[in-house]
Short mmCIF file of C-alpha atoms in Angstrom, two decimals:
data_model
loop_
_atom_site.label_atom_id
_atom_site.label_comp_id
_atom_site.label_asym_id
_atom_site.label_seq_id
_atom_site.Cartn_x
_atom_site.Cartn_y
_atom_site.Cartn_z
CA UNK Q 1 -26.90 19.48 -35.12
CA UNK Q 2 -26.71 17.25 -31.75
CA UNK Q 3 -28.22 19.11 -28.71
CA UNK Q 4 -25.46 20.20 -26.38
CA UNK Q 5 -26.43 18.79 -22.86
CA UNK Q 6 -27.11 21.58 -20.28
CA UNK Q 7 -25.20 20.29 -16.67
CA UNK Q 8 -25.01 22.49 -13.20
CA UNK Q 9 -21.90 21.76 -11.51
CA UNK Q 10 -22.49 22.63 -7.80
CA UNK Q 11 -18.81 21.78 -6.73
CA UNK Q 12 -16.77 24.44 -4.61
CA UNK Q 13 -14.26 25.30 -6.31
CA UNK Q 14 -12.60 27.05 -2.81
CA UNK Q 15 -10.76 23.89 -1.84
CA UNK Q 16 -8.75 21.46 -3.73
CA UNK Q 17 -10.88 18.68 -3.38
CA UNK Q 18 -13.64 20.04 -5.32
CA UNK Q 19 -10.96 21.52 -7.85
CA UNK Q 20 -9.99 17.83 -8.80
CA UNK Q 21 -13.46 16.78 -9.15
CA UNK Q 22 -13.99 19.60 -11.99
CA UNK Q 23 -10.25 18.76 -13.50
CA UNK Q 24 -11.88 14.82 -13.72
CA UNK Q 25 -14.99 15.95 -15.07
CA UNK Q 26 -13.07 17.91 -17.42
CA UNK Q 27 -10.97 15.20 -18.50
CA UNK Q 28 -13.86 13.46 -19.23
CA UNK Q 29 -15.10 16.21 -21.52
CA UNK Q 30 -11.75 16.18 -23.27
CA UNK Q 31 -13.46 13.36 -25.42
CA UNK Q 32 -17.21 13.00 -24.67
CA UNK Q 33 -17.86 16.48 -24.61
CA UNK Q 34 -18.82 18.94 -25.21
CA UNK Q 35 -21.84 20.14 -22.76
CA UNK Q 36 -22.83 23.46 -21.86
CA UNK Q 37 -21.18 23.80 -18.17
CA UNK Q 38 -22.94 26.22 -15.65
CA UNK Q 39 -20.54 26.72 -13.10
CA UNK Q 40 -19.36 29.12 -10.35
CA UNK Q 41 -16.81 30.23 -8.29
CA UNK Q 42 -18.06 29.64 -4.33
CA UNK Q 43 -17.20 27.88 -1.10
CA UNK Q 44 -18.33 24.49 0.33
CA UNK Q 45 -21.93 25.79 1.01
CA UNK Q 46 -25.01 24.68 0.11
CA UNK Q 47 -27.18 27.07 -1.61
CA UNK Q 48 -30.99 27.07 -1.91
CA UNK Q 49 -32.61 24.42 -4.16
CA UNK Q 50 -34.90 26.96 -5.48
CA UNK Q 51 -32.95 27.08 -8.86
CA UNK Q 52 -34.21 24.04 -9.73
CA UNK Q 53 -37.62 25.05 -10.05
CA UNK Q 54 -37.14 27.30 -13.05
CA UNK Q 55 -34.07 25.60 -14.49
CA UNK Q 56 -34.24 23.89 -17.80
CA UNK Q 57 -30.79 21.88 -18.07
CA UNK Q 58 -30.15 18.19 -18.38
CA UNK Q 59 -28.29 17.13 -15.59
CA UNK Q 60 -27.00 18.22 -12.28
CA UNK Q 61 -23.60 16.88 -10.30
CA UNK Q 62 -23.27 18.20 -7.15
CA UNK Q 63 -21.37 18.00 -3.31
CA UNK Q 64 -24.45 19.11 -1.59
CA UNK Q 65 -26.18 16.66 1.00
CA UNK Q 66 -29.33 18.68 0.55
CA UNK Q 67 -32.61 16.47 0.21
CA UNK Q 68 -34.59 18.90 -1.04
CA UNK Q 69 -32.40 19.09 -3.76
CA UNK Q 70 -32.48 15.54 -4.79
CA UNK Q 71 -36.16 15.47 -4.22
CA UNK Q 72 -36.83 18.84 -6.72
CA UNK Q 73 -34.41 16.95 -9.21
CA UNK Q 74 -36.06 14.09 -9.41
CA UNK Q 75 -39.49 15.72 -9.53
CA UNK Q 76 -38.51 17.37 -12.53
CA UNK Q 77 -36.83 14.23 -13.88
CA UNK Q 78 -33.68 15.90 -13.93
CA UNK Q 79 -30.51 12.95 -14.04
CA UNK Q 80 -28.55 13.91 -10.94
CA UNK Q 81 -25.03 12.44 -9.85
CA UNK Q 82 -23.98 13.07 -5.87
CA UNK Q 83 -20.04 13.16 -5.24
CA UNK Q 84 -20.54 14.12 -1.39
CA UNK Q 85 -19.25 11.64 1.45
CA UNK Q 86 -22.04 8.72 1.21
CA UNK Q 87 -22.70 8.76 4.68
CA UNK Q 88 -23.80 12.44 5.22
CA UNK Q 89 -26.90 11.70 2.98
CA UNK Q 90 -30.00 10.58 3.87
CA UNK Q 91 -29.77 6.41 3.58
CA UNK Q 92 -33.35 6.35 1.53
CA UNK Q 93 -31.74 8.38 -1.23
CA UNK Q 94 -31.37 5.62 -4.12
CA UNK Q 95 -29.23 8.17 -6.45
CA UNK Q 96 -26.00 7.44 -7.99
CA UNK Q 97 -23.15 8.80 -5.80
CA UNK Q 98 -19.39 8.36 -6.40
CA UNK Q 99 -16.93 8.27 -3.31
CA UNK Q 100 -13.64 8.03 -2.87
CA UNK Q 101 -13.18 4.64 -0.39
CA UNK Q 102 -12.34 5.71 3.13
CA UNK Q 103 -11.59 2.19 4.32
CA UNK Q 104 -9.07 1.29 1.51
CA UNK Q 105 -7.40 4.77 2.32
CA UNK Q 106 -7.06 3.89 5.70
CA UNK Q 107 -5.38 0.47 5.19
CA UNK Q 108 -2.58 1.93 2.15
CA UNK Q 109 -1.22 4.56 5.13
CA UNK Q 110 -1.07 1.84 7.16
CA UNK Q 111 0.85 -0.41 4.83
CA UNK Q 112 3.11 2.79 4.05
CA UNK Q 113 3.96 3.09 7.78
CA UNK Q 114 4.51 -0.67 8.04
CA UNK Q 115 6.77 -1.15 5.22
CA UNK Q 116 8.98 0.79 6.48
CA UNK Q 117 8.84 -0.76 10.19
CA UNK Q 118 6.92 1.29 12.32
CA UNK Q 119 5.47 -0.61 15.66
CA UNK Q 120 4.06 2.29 17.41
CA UNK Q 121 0.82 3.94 15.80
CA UNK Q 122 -0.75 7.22 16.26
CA UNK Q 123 -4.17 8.50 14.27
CA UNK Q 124 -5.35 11.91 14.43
CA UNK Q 125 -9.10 12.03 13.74
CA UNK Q 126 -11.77 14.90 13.16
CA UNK Q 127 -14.39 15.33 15.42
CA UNK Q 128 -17.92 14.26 14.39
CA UNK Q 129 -17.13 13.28 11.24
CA UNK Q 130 -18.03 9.96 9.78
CA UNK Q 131 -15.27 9.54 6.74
CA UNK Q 132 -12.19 10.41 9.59
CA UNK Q 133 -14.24 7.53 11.63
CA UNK Q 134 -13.63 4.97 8.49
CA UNK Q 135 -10.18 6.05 7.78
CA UNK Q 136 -9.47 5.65 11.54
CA UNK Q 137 -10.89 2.44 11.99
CA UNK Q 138 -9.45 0.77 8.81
CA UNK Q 139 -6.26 2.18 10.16
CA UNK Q 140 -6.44 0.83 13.33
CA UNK Q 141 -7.82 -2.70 12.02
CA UNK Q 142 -5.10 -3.07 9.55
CA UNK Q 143 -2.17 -2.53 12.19
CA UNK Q 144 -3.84 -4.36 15.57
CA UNK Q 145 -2.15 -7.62 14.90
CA UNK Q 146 1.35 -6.31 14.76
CA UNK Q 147 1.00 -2.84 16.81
CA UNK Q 148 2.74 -2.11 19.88
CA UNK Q 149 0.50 0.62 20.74
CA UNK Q 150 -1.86 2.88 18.57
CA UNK Q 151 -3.04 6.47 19.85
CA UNK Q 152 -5.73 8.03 18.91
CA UNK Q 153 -6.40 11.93 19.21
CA UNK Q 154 -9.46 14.24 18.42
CA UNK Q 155 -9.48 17.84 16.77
CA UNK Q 156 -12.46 19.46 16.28
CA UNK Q 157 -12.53 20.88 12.69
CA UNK Q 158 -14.85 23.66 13.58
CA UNK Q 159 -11.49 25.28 15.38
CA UNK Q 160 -9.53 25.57 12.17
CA UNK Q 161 -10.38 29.35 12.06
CA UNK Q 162 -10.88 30.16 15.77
CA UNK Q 163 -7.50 31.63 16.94
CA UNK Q 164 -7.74 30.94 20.67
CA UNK Q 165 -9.69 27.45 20.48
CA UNK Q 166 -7.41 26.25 17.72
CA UNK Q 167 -4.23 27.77 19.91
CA UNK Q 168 -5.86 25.68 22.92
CA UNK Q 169 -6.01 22.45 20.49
CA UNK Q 170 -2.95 22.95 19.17
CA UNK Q 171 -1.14 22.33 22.93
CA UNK Q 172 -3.40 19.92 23.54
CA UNK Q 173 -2.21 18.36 20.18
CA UNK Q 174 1.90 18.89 21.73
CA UNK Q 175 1.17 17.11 24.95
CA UNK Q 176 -0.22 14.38 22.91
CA UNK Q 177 2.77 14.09 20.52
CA UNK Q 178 5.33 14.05 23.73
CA UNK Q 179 3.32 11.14 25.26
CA UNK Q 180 3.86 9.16 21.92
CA UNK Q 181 6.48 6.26 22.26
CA UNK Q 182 8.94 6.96 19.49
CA UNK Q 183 9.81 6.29 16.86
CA UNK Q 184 6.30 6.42 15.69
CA UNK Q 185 4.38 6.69 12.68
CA UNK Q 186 1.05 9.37 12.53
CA UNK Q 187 -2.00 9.50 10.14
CA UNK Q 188 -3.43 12.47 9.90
CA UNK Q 189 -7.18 12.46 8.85
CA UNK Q 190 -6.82 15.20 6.25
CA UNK Q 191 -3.60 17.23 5.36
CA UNK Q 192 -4.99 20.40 7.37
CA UNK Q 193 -3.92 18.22 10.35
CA UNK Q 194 -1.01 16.77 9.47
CA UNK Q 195 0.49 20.28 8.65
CA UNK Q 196 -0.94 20.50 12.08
CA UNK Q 197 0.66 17.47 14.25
CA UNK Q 198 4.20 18.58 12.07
CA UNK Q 199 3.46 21.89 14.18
CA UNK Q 200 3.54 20.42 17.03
CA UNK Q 201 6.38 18.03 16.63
CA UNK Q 202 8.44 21.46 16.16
CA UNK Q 203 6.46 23.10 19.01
CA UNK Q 204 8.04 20.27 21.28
CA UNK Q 205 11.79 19.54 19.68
CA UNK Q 206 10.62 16.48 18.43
CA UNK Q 207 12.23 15.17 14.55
CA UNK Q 208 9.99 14.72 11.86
CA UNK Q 209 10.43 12.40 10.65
CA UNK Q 210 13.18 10.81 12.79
CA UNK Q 211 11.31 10.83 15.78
CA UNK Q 212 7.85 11.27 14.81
CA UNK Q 213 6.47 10.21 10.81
CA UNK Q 214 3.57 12.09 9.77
CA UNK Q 215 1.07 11.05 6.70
CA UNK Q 216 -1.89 13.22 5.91
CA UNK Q 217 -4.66 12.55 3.27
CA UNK Q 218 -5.81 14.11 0.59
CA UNK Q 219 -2.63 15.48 -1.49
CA UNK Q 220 -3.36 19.16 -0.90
CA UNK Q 221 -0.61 20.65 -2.54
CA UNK Q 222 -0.87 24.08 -0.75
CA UNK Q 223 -0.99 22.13 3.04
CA UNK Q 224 1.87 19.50 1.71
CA UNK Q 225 4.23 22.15 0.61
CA UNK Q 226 3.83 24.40 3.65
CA UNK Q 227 4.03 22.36 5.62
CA UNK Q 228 7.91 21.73 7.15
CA UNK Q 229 9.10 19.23 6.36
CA UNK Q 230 6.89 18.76 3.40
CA UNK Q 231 3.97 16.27 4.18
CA UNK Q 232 3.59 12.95 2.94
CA UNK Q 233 -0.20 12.61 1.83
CA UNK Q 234 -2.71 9.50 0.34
CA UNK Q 235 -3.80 10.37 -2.85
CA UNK Q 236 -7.55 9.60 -2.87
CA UNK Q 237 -7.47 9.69 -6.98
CA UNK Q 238 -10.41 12.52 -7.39
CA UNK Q 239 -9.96 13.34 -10.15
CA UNK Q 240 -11.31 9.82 -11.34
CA UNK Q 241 -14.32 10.31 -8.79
CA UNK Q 242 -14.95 13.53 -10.83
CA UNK Q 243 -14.20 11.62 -14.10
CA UNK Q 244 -16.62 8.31 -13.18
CA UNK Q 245 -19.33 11.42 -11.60
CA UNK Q 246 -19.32 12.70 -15.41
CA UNK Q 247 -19.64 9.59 -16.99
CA UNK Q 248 -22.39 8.21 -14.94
CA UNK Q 249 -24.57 11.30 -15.81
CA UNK Q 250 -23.66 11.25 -19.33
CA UNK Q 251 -25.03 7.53 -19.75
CA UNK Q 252 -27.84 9.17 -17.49
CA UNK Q 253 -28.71 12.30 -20.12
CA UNK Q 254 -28.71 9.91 -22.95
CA UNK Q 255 -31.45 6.99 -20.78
CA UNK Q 256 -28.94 4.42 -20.68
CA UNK Q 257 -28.31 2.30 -17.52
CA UNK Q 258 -24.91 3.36 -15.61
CA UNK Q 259 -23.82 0.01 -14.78
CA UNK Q 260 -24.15 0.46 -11.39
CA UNK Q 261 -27.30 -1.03 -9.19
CA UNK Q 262 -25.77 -0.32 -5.71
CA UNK Q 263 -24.71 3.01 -4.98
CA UNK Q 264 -22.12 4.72 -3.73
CA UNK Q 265 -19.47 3.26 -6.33
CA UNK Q 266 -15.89 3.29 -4.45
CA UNK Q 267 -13.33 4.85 -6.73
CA UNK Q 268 -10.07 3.20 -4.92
CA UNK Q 269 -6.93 5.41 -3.71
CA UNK Q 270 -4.23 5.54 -5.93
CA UNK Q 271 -1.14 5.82 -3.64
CA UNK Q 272 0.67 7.50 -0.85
CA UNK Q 273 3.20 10.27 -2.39
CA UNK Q 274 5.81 10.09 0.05
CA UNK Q 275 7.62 12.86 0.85
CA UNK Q 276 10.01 14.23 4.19
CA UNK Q 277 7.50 13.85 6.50
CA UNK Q 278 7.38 10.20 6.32
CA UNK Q 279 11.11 9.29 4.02
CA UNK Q 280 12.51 7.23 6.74
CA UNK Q 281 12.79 3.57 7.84
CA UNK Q 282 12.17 2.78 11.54
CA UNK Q 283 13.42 -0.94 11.45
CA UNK Q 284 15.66 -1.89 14.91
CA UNK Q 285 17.73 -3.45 12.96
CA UNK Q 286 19.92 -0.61 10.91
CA UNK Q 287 21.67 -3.30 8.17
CA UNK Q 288 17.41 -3.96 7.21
CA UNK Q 289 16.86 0.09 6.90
CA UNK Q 290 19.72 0.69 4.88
CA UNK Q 291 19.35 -2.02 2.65
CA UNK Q 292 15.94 -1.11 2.13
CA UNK Q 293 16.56 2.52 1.21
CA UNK Q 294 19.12 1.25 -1.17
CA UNK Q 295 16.69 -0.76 -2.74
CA UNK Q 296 14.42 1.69 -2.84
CA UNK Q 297 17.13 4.10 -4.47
CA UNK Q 298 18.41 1.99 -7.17
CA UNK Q 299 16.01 -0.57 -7.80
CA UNK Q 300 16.05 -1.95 -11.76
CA UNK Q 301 15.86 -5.06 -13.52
CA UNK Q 302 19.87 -5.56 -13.35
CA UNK Q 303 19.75 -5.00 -9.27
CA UNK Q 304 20.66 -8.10 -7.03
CA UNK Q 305 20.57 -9.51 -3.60
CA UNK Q 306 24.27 -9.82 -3.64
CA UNK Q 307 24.81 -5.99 -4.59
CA UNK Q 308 22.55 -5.22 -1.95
CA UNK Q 309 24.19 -7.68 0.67
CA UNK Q 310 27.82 -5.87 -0.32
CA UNK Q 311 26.07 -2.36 -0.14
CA UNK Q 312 25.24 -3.03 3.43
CA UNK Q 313 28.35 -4.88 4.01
CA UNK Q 314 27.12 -8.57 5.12
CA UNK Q 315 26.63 -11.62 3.65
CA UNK Q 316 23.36 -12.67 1.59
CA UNK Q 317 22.50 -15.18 4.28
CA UNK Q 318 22.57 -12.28 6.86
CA UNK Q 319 20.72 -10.38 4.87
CA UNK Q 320 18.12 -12.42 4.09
CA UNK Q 321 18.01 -13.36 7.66
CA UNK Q 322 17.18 -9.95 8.76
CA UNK Q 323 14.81 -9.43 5.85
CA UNK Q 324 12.61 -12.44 7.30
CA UNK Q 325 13.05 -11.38 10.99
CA UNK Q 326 11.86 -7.84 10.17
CA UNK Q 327 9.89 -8.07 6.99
CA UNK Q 328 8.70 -11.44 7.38
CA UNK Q 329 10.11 -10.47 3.27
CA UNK Q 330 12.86 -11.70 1.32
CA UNK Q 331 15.14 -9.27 -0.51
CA UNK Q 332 14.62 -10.39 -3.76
CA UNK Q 333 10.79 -9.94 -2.93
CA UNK Q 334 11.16 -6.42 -2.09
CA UNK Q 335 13.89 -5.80 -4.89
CA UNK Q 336 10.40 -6.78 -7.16
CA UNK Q 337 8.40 -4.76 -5.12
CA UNK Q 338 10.51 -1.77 -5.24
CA UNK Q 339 10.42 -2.32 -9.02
CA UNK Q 340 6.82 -2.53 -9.32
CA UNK Q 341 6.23 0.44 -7.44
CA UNK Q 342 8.74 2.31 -9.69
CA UNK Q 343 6.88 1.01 -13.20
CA UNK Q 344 3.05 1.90 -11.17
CA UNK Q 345 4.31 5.69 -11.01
CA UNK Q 346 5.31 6.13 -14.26
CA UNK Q 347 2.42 4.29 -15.85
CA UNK Q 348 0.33 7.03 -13.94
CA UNK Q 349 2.20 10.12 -13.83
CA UNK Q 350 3.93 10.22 -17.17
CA UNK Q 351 3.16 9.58 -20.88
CA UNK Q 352 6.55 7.18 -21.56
CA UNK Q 353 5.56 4.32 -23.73
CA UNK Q 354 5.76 0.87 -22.12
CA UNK Q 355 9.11 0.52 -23.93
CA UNK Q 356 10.73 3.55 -22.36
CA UNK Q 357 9.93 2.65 -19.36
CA UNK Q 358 11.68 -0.47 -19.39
CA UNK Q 359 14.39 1.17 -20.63
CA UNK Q 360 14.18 3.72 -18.37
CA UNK Q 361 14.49 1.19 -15.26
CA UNK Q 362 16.89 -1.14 -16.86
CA UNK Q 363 14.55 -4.29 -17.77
CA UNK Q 364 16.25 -6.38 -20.54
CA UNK Q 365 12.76 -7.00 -22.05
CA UNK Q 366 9.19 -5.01 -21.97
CA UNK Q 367 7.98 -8.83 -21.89
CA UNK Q 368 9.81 -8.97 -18.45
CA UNK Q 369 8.67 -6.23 -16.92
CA UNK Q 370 5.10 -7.13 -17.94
CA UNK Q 371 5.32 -10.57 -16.54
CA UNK Q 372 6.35 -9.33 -13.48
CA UNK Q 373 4.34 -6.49 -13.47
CA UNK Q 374 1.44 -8.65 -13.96
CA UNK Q 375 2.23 -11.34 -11.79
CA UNK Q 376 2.48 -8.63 -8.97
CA UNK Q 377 -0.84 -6.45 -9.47
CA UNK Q 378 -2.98 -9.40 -11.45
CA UNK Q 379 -3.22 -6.54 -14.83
CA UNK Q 380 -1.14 -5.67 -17.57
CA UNK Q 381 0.59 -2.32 -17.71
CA UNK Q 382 -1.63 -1.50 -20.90
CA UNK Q 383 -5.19 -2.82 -17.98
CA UNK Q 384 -3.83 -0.48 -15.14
CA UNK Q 385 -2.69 2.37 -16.73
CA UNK Q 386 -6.31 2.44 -18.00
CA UNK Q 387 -8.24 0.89 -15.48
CA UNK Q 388 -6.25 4.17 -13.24
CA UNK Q 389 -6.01 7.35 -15.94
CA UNK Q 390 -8.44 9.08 -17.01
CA UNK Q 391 -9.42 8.44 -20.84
#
């Protein structure tokens, strides 16, 4: 009978984020499993290494930045997979560690606020802490070129449970929002502060998102839905960090090489699930925001520019004139767009063959919607719904 692997996960299991990286490591179990999981229920502490010593498993994957750890794991020879933020480790460390990537993360929120027209910027960042600082500056690098203005303010995460110092933040955080030029369009760092800066936007009678559009990061599903109005978030796709974590040490357990000489691997975000806080388009031009939340709306294979043009009520040469004054875009372009978007969800979030969902969004063809699919993204729907699920 095959040995069953023995594997500490030292993952909270307190916060969300740590929750996903067990559901992707469980995924992955699904169908390389099984091993013999020693796991507990705790916070996002770091406990004493001294476990180690007297511990007989296989393989360890764990969130702490401890360096004793590492250094009694590798002592022993035990494989050992690291899925905390890269840069809170020591740099000598040459041990496999899987990230979600800040940078990209920054940039899609970006894109999200500039697709639908935004020209002033805002970023809320967390104090002393390196992954806000590559979110922010990705953010800001992204939107420079086309900004009007971007704002920056701090909040110092230590607060989040110190009544008075997180009631003096959070008017600090009001002024802030009234001095913004609006409309404008906010990232928050992490969800805990966008449920935040939509606090203070109601603190000071100003419209989310009307007036003020607020993304956070993360997809916390408690912070999103208490939040009011719900909060848009990135999806940072842990899950697959946990999934690609589990993986790694597997090959690891059995002495084969991971595929992977430079460490951290970047797992890449997988989207921005929209939702009130940020379901508005900011555009001047009001003929340009309607027809783009008609697109949005109704967007299939049998959807033209001319509906669209008679939706709004103008001609197709207007229209398209807008759409490259504003978009720099044509319809038809964001028509496709709108459609790939649409196919993208459903590859991820549902189990419809590639058949019903052509069906489903009116392509005469699956052929068709694969071309165009393919032409858009540069992979089949068969490469990214696997390249992007967990399997």
């Amino acid at each position: 009978m095959p040995k069953i692997p023995r594997v500490s996960l030292h993952i909270e299991t307190s916060k969300q984020h740590g929750r996903d990286l067990l559901l992707g490591i469980g995924r992955f179990l699904e169908t390389h499993g099984p091993w013999s999981v020693s796991l507990s229920e705790r916070g996002q502490i770091d406990i004493s290494p001294d476990w180690i010593r007297g511990w007989n498993g296989d393989g360890i994957i764990t969130r702490s930045t401890s360096r004793e750890m590492m250094d009694l794991a590798h002592e022993r020879g035990i494989p050992l997979v690291n899925v905390s933020y890269h840069g809170n480790l020591d740099p000598t460390l040459k041990i496999p560690c899987v990230n979600a990537d800040q940078a990209a993360t920054g940039r899609m929120v970006a894109e999200h606020f500039e697709r639908r027209g935004f020209v002033h910027f805002g970023f809320v960042h967390a104090e002393g802490a390196r992954w806000s600082e590559e979110r922010r500056d990705a953010f800001i690098s992204h939107l420079e070129p086309k900004a009007l203005s971007i704002e920056t303010f701090t909040l110092d995460p230590t607060h989040e449970a110190q009544g008075a110092a997180w009631e003096e933040d959070q008017q600090e955080l009001c002024r802030w929002i009234e001095s913004l030029p609006i409309p404008c369009a906010v990232m928050a760092t992490y969800d805990v502060f966008g449920a935040r800066v939509l606090d203070a936007c109601r603190r000071v009678g100003k419209s989310a998102p009307n007036e003020v559009a607020v993304v956070g990061c993360d997809n916390d599903p408690l912070f999103c839905a208490i939040s009011w109005p719900p909060l848009s978030s990135a999806e940072q796709n842990v899950e697959r960090i946990g999934f690609e974590s589990a993986r790694i040490l597997n090959q690891l357990m059995l002495n084969e090489h991971p595929g992977q000489d430079q460490w951290p691997l970047f797992i890449e975000p997988s989207g921005v699930i929209t939702r009130s806080s940020s379901e508005i388009f900011a555009f001047d031009d009001r003929r340009t925001a309607n027809a783009l939340r008609f697109i949005r709306d109704q967007a299939n294979d049998k959807l033209t520019v001319n509906e669209v043009a008679a939706h709004v009520g103008i001609s197709r040469r207007e229209l398209e004139r807008a759409f490259r004054k504003q978009l720099d875009s044509s319809p038809y372009k964001e028509i496709q767009r709108a459609r790939i978007t649409k196919v993208s969800n459903l590859l991820l979030q549902t189990d419809l063959t590639l058949e019903q969902i052509s069906d489903r969004l009116g392509f005469r063809e699956v052929s068709n919607m694969a071309s165009l699919f393919k032409k858009q993204t540069g992979h089949s729907p068969g490469e990214f719904r696997r390249m992007n699920r967990l399997s």
